[in-house]
mmCIF file with all atom_site columns, C-alpha atoms in Angstrom:
data_model
loop_
_atom_site.group_PDB
_atom_site.id
_atom_site.type_symbol
_atom_site.label_atom_id
_atom_site.label_alt_id
_atom_site.label_comp_id
_atom_site.label_asym_id
_atom_site.label_entity_id
_atom_site.label_seq_id
_atom_site.pdbx_PDB_ins_code
_atom_site.Cartn_x
_atom_site.Cartn_y
_atom_site.Cartn_z
_atom_site.occupancy
_atom_site.B_iso_or_equiv
_atom_site.pdbx_formal_charge
_atom_site.auth_seq_id
_atom_site.auth_comp_id
_atom_site.auth_asym_id
_atom_site.auth_atom_id
_atom_site.pdbx_PDB_model_num
ATOM 1   C CA . MET A 1 1   ? -46.544 190.676 228.756 1.00 80.00 ? 1   MET A CA 1
ATOM 2   C CA . ARG A 1 2   ? -48.756 192.918 230.874 1.00 78.00 ? 2   ARG A CA 1
ATOM 3   C CA . PRO A 1 3   ? -46.962 195.109 233.381 1.00 87.00 ? 3   PRO A CA 1
ATOM 4   C CA . LYS A 1 4   ? -47.501 194.266 237.028 1.00 94.00 ? 4   LYS A CA 1
ATOM 5   C CA . PRO A 1 5   ? -50.179 196.374 238.710 1.00 96.00 ? 5   PRO A CA 1
ATOM 6   C CA . TRP A 1 6   ? -49.250 199.044 241.206 1.00 97.00 ? 6   TRP A CA 1
ATOM 7   C CA . TYR A 1 7   ? -50.703 196.847 243.970 1.00 97.00 ? 7   TYR A CA 1
ATOM 8   C CA . GLU A 1 8   ? -48.523 193.848 243.025 1.00 97.00 ? 8   GLU A CA 1
ATOM 9   C CA . THR A 1 9   ? -47.277 193.441 246.605 1.00 97.00 ? 9   THR A CA 1
ATOM 10  C CA . GLY A 1 10  ? -50.795 193.785 248.016 1.00 98.00 ? 10  GLY A CA 1
ATOM 11  C CA . LEU A 1 11  ? -52.717 196.443 249.897 1.00 98.00 ? 11  LEU A CA 1
ATOM 12  C CA . ARG A 1 12  ? -53.517 196.831 253.561 1.00 98.00 ? 12  ARG A CA 1
ATOM 13  C CA . PHE A 1 13  ? -57.150 197.379 254.404 1.00 97.00 ? 13  PHE A CA 1
ATOM 14  C CA . ALA A 1 14  ? -59.356 196.896 257.454 1.00 96.00 ? 14  ALA A CA 1
ATOM 15  C CA . CYS A 1 15  ? -62.903 198.154 257.691 1.00 91.00 ? 15  CYS A CA 1
ATOM 16  C CA . THR A 1 16  ? -63.044 200.537 260.638 1.00 90.00 ? 16  THR A CA 1
ATOM 17  C CA . ARG A 1 17  ? -66.842 200.802 260.430 1.00 84.00 ? 17  ARG A CA 1
ATOM 18  C CA . SER A 1 18  ? -66.527 204.573 260.383 1.00 87.00 ? 18  SER A CA 1
ATOM 19  C CA . GLY A 1 19  ? -69.555 204.896 258.121 1.00 88.00 ? 19  GLY A CA 1
ATOM 20  C CA . ARG A 1 20  ? -67.690 207.292 255.845 1.00 89.00 ? 20  ARG A CA 1
ATOM 21  C CA . CYS A 1 21  ? -68.224 205.048 252.806 1.00 89.00 ? 21  CYS A CA 1
ATOM 22  C CA . CYS A 1 22  ? -71.960 205.173 253.558 1.00 91.00 ? 22  CYS A CA 1
ATOM 23  C CA . ARG A 1 23  ? -72.034 208.896 252.901 1.00 90.00 ? 23  ARG A CA 1
ATOM 24  C CA . ASN A 1 24  ? -72.277 210.597 249.538 1.00 87.00 ? 24  ASN A CA 1
ATOM 25  C CA . HIS A 1 25  ? -68.853 211.769 248.471 1.00 82.00 ? 25  HIS A CA 1
ATOM 26  C CA . GLY A 1 26  ? -67.521 212.714 245.062 1.00 77.00 ? 26  GLY A CA 1
ATOM 27  C CA . ALA A 1 27  ? -68.586 210.181 242.449 1.00 78.00 ? 27  ALA A CA 1
ATOM 28  C CA . TYR A 1 28  ? -69.689 207.752 245.177 1.00 82.00 ? 28  TYR A CA 1
ATOM 29  C CA . THR A 1 29  ? -73.385 208.529 245.456 1.00 87.00 ? 29  THR A CA 1
ATOM 30  C CA . ARG A 1 30  ? -75.107 205.268 244.532 1.00 91.00 ? 30  ARG A CA 1
ATOM 31  C CA . VAL A 1 31  ? -75.453 201.826 246.047 1.00 94.00 ? 31  VAL A CA 1
ATOM 32  C CA . TYR A 1 32  ? -76.377 199.388 243.314 1.00 95.00 ? 32  TYR A CA 1
ATOM 33  C CA . LEU A 1 33  ? -78.400 196.323 244.231 1.00 97.00 ? 33  LEU A CA 1
ATOM 34  C CA . ALA A 1 34  ? -78.558 192.968 242.495 1.00 97.00 ? 34  ALA A CA 1
ATOM 35  C CA . ARG A 1 35  ? -81.652 190.804 242.921 1.00 96.00 ? 35  ARG A CA 1
ATOM 36  C CA . ARG A 1 36  ? -79.791 188.730 245.526 1.00 97.00 ? 36  ARG A CA 1
ATOM 37  C CA . ASP A 1 37  ? -79.076 191.895 247.533 1.00 98.00 ? 37  ASP A CA 1
ATOM 38  C CA . VAL A 1 38  ? -82.746 192.884 247.406 1.00 98.00 ? 38  VAL A CA 1
ATOM 39  C CA . ALA A 1 39  ? -83.898 189.425 248.526 1.00 98.00 ? 39  ALA A CA 1
ATOM 40  C CA . ALA A 1 40  ? -81.426 189.255 251.431 1.00 98.00 ? 40  ALA A CA 1
ATOM 41  C CA . ILE A 1 41  ? -82.085 192.766 252.728 1.00 98.00 ? 41  ILE A CA 1
ATOM 42  C CA . ALA A 1 42  ? -85.853 192.437 252.394 1.00 98.00 ? 42  ALA A CA 1
ATOM 43  C CA . ALA A 1 43  ? -85.826 189.153 254.325 1.00 98.00 ? 43  ALA A CA 1
ATOM 44  C CA . HIS A 1 44  ? -83.597 190.686 257.007 1.00 98.00 ? 44  HIS A CA 1
ATOM 45  C CA . LEU A 1 45  ? -86.080 193.550 257.397 1.00 98.00 ? 45  LEU A CA 1
ATOM 46  C CA . GLY A 1 46  ? -89.086 191.198 257.366 1.00 98.00 ? 46  GLY A CA 1
ATOM 47  C CA . LEU A 1 47  ? -90.398 192.669 254.116 1.00 98.00 ? 47  LEU A CA 1
ATOM 48  C CA . GLU A 1 48  ? -91.462 191.229 250.816 1.00 98.00 ? 48  GLU A CA 1
ATOM 49  C CA . PRO A 1 49  ? -89.003 192.232 248.068 1.00 98.00 ? 49  PRO A CA 1
ATOM 50  C CA . ALA A 1 50  ? -91.657 194.387 246.365 1.00 98.00 ? 50  ALA A CA 1
ATOM 51  C CA . ALA A 1 51  ? -92.303 196.322 249.585 1.00 98.00 ? 51  ALA A CA 1
ATOM 52  C CA . PHE A 1 52  ? -88.567 196.799 250.152 1.00 98.00 ? 52  PHE A CA 1
ATOM 53  C CA . LEU A 1 53  ? -88.115 198.078 246.597 1.00 98.00 ? 53  LEU A CA 1
ATOM 54  C CA . GLU A 1 54  ? -90.996 200.535 246.948 1.00 97.00 ? 54  GLU A CA 1
ATOM 55  C CA . ARG A 1 55  ? -89.870 201.872 250.311 1.00 97.00 ? 55  ARG A CA 1
ATOM 56  C CA . TYR A 1 56  ? -86.090 201.998 249.929 1.00 97.00 ? 56  TYR A CA 1
ATOM 57  C CA . CYS A 1 57  ? -85.118 201.930 246.259 1.00 97.00 ? 57  CYS A CA 1
ATOM 58  C CA . ARG A 1 58  ? -85.425 203.612 242.903 1.00 95.00 ? 58  ARG A CA 1
ATOM 59  C CA . ARG A 1 59  ? -84.607 202.609 239.342 1.00 95.00 ? 59  ARG A CA 1
ATOM 60  C CA . GLU A 1 60  ? -82.002 204.429 237.286 1.00 93.00 ? 60  GLU A CA 1
ATOM 61  C CA . ASP A 1 61  ? -80.649 203.406 233.883 1.00 93.00 ? 61  ASP A CA 1
ATOM 62  C CA . GLY A 1 62  ? -81.911 199.858 234.382 1.00 93.00 ? 62  GLY A CA 1
ATOM 63  C CA . TRP A 1 63  ? -80.334 199.496 237.847 1.00 95.00 ? 63  TRP A CA 1
ATOM 64  C CA . THR A 1 64  ? -81.945 199.140 241.244 1.00 97.00 ? 64  THR A CA 1
ATOM 65  C CA . ILE A 1 65  ? -80.371 201.702 243.555 1.00 96.00 ? 65  ILE A CA 1
ATOM 66  C CA . LEU A 1 66  ? -80.840 202.419 247.236 1.00 95.00 ? 66  LEU A CA 1
ATOM 67  C CA . ARG A 1 67  ? -82.490 205.786 247.735 1.00 92.00 ? 67  ARG A CA 1
ATOM 68  C CA . MET A 1 68  ? -80.020 208.327 249.021 1.00 85.00 ? 68  MET A CA 1
ATOM 69  C CA . ASP A 1 69  ? -82.509 211.029 250.004 1.00 79.00 ? 69  ASP A CA 1
ATOM 70  C CA . ARG A 1 70  ? -80.136 212.176 252.720 1.00 82.00 ? 70  ARG A CA 1
ATOM 71  C CA . PRO A 1 71  ? -76.402 212.718 252.444 1.00 88.00 ? 71  PRO A CA 1
ATOM 72  C CA . ALA A 1 72  ? -75.973 209.169 253.738 1.00 90.00 ? 72  ALA A CA 1
ATOM 73  C CA . CYS A 1 73  ? -77.399 205.699 253.217 1.00 93.00 ? 73  CYS A CA 1
ATOM 74  C CA . LEU A 1 74  ? -80.812 205.158 254.774 1.00 92.00 ? 74  LEU A CA 1
ATOM 75  C CA . PHE A 1 75  ? -79.358 202.217 256.707 1.00 95.00 ? 75  PHE A CA 1
ATOM 76  C CA . LEU A 1 76  ? -76.538 204.156 258.337 1.00 93.00 ? 76  LEU A CA 1
ATOM 77  C CA . ALA A 1 77  ? -77.357 204.111 262.037 1.00 91.00 ? 77  ALA A CA 1
ATOM 78  C CA . PRO A 1 78  ? -76.828 207.226 264.206 1.00 86.00 ? 78  PRO A CA 1
ATOM 79  C CA . GLY A 1 79  ? -73.712 205.640 265.756 1.00 83.00 ? 79  GLY A CA 1
ATOM 80  C CA . GLY A 1 80  ? -72.108 205.374 262.322 1.00 83.00 ? 80  GLY A CA 1
ATOM 81  C CA . GLU A 1 81  ? -72.625 201.652 261.755 1.00 87.00 ? 81  GLU A CA 1
ATOM 82  C CA . CYS A 1 82  ? -74.641 199.850 259.109 1.00 92.00 ? 82  CYS A CA 1
ATOM 83  C CA . SER A 1 83  ? -77.979 198.667 260.479 1.00 94.00 ? 83  SER A CA 1
ATOM 84  C CA . ILE A 1 84  ? -78.096 195.863 257.876 1.00 96.00 ? 84  ILE A CA 1
ATOM 85  C CA . TYR A 1 85  ? -74.401 194.905 258.125 1.00 93.00 ? 85  TYR A CA 1
ATOM 86  C CA . PRO A 1 86  ? -74.906 191.096 257.976 1.00 96.00 ? 86  PRO A CA 1
ATOM 87  C CA . VAL A 1 87  ? -76.771 191.470 254.650 1.00 98.00 ? 87  VAL A CA 1
ATOM 88  C CA . ARG A 1 88  ? -75.208 194.685 253.338 1.00 96.00 ? 88  ARG A CA 1
ATOM 89  C CA . PRO A 1 89  ? -75.091 194.936 249.542 1.00 97.00 ? 89  PRO A CA 1
ATOM 90  C CA . LYS A 1 90  ? -72.226 193.246 247.713 1.00 97.00 ? 90  LYS A CA 1
ATOM 91  C CA . GLN A 1 91  ? -70.968 196.687 246.697 1.00 95.00 ? 91  GLN A CA 1
ATOM 92  C CA . CYS A 1 92  ? -70.596 197.620 250.360 1.00 95.00 ? 92  CYS A CA 1
ATOM 93  C CA . ALA A 1 93  ? -69.109 194.291 251.428 1.00 95.00 ? 93  ALA A CA 1
ATOM 94  C CA . THR A 1 94  ? -66.359 194.447 248.817 1.00 96.00 ? 94  THR A CA 1
ATOM 95  C CA . TRP A 1 95  ? -65.299 198.085 249.274 1.00 96.00 ? 95  TRP A CA 1
ATOM 96  C CA . PRO A 1 96  ? -62.654 199.275 248.378 1.00 96.00 ? 96  PRO A CA 1
ATOM 97  C CA . PHE A 1 97  ? -61.570 196.454 246.055 1.00 97.00 ? 97  PHE A CA 1
ATOM 98  C CA . TRP A 1 98  ? -63.739 197.366 243.065 1.00 96.00 ? 98  TRP A CA 1
ATOM 99  C CA . SER A 1 99  ? -62.314 197.242 239.549 1.00 96.00 ? 99  SER A CA 1
ATOM 100 C CA . GLU A 1 100 ? -62.746 200.988 239.070 1.00 95.00 ? 100 GLU A CA 1
ATOM 101 C CA . ASN A 1 101 ? -60.949 201.718 242.347 1.00 96.00 ? 101 ASN A CA 1
ATOM 102 C CA . LEU A 1 102 ? -57.871 199.744 241.288 1.00 97.00 ? 102 LEU A CA 1
ATOM 103 C CA . ASP A 1 103 ? -56.780 202.527 238.976 1.00 97.00 ? 103 ASP A CA 1
ATOM 104 C CA . PRO A 1 104 ? -53.955 204.202 240.941 1.00 97.00 ? 104 PRO A CA 1
ATOM 105 C CA . ARG A 1 105 ? -55.295 207.667 240.146 1.00 96.00 ? 105 ARG A CA 1
ATOM 106 C CA . VAL A 1 106 ? -58.711 206.775 241.589 1.00 95.00 ? 106 VAL A CA 1
ATOM 107 C CA . TRP A 1 107 ? -57.181 204.989 244.582 1.00 97.00 ? 107 TRP A CA 1
ATOM 108 C CA . ASN A 1 108 ? -54.869 207.876 245.443 1.00 96.00 ? 108 ASN A CA 1
ATOM 109 C CA . ALA A 1 109 ? -57.344 210.699 244.774 1.00 94.00 ? 109 ALA A CA 1
ATOM 110 C CA . SER A 1 110 ? -60.685 209.272 245.924 1.00 92.00 ? 110 SER A CA 1
ATOM 111 C CA . VAL A 1 111 ? -60.245 206.121 247.992 1.00 94.00 ? 111 VAL A CA 1
ATOM 112 C CA . ALA A 1 112 ? -57.157 206.394 250.210 1.00 95.00 ? 112 ALA A CA 1
ATOM 113 C CA . PRO A 1 113 ? -57.682 210.000 251.384 1.00 94.00 ? 113 PRO A CA 1
ATOM 114 C CA . PHE A 1 114 ? -61.312 209.312 252.245 1.00 92.00 ? 114 PHE A CA 1
ATOM 115 C CA . CYS A 1 115 ? -61.312 205.836 253.790 1.00 94.00 ? 115 CYS A CA 1
ATOM 116 C CA . PRO A 1 116 ? -59.699 205.442 257.219 1.00 95.00 ? 116 PRO A CA 1
ATOM 117 C CA . GLY A 1 117 ? -59.283 201.683 256.686 1.00 96.00 ? 117 GLY A CA 1
ATOM 118 C CA . VAL A 1 118 ? -56.875 202.048 253.766 1.00 97.00 ? 118 VAL A CA 1
ATOM 119 C CA . GLY A 1 119 ? -53.318 201.273 254.831 1.00 97.00 ? 119 GLY A CA 1
ATOM 120 C CA . ARG A 1 120 ? -54.489 199.517 258.005 1.00 96.00 ? 120 ARG A CA 1
ATOM 121 C CA . GLY A 1 121 ? -55.066 195.922 258.972 1.00 96.00 ? 121 GLY A CA 1
ATOM 122 C CA . ARG A 1 122 ? -53.965 192.834 257.170 1.00 96.00 ? 122 ARG A CA 1
ATOM 123 C CA . LEU A 1 123 ? -52.246 192.748 253.830 1.00 98.00 ? 123 LEU A CA 1
ATOM 124 C CA . HIS A 1 124 ? -54.559 191.629 251.022 1.00 98.00 ? 124 HIS A CA 1
ATOM 125 C CA . SER A 1 125 ? -52.638 189.920 248.229 1.00 98.00 ? 125 SER A CA 1
ATOM 126 C CA . ARG A 1 126 ? -52.882 190.899 244.601 1.00 98.00 ? 126 ARG A CA 1
ATOM 127 C CA . ALA A 1 127 ? -54.695 187.614 243.893 1.00 98.00 ? 127 ALA A CA 1
ATOM 128 C CA . GLU A 1 128 ? -57.249 188.268 246.633 1.00 98.00 ? 128 GLU A CA 1
ATOM 129 C CA . ILE A 1 129 ? -57.821 191.874 245.523 1.00 98.00 ? 129 ILE A CA 1
ATOM 130 C CA . GLU A 1 130 ? -58.367 190.812 241.913 1.00 97.00 ? 130 GLU A CA 1
ATOM 131 C CA . ARG A 1 131 ? -60.641 187.921 242.960 1.00 98.00 ? 131 ARG A CA 1
ATOM 132 C CA . ILE A 1 132 ? -62.822 190.303 244.999 1.00 98.00 ? 132 ILE A CA 1
ATOM 133 C CA . ALA A 1 133 ? -63.014 192.771 242.093 1.00 97.00 ? 133 ALA A CA 1
ATOM 134 C CA . ARG A 1 134 ? -63.932 189.987 239.619 1.00 97.00 ? 134 ARG A CA 1
ATOM 135 C CA . GLU A 1 135 ? -66.576 188.545 241.950 1.00 96.00 ? 135 GLU A CA 1
ATOM 136 C CA . THR A 1 136 ? -68.102 191.969 242.471 1.00 96.00 ? 136 THR A CA 1
ATOM 137 C CA . ASP A 1 137 ? -68.265 192.609 238.724 1.00 96.00 ? 137 ASP A CA 1
ATOM 138 C CA . ALA A 1 138 ? -69.782 189.142 238.148 1.00 95.00 ? 138 ALA A CA 1
ATOM 139 C CA . TRP A 1 139 ? -72.352 189.690 240.937 1.00 95.00 ? 139 TRP A CA 1
ATOM 140 C CA . TYR A 1 140 ? -73.856 192.612 239.044 1.00 93.00 ? 140 TYR A CA 1
ATOM 141 C CA . GLU A 1 141 ? -73.345 191.204 235.549 1.00 92.00 ? 141 GLU A CA 1
ATOM 142 C CA . ALA A 1 142 ? -75.347 188.114 236.496 1.00 86.00 ? 142 ALA A CA 1
ATOM 143 C CA . ASP A 1 143 ? -78.441 190.202 237.191 1.00 81.00 ? 143 ASP A CA 1
#
């Protein structure tokens, strides 16, 4: 029998829209895009997908990645909010419940100290956290 995860009783999280997760920090320097992300963002911006890719993205190791030419995402508005929030990439929408973040060492060293929404807001159940992580993994695997 597998031991229960450290988040067995759930985790509190509420996005504070601080924009901190939109800034390069530690190992968090890339926003990966699936084709569905590209299509949604391009449509939101009134661009064809090819034009969006040329203007805002680059390819790395077979992935489409938002350009991070500055220390922050190109879509981080001066007030600290995401200018494409309704169609933000899946990676952004599911922060911080990514599979790699559910390692307690990663959570305690890189996620919780950095993100002001950790420990706040409603309690997300273990089942919900794991569902979000699985859906995020599947989103990118399907591409």
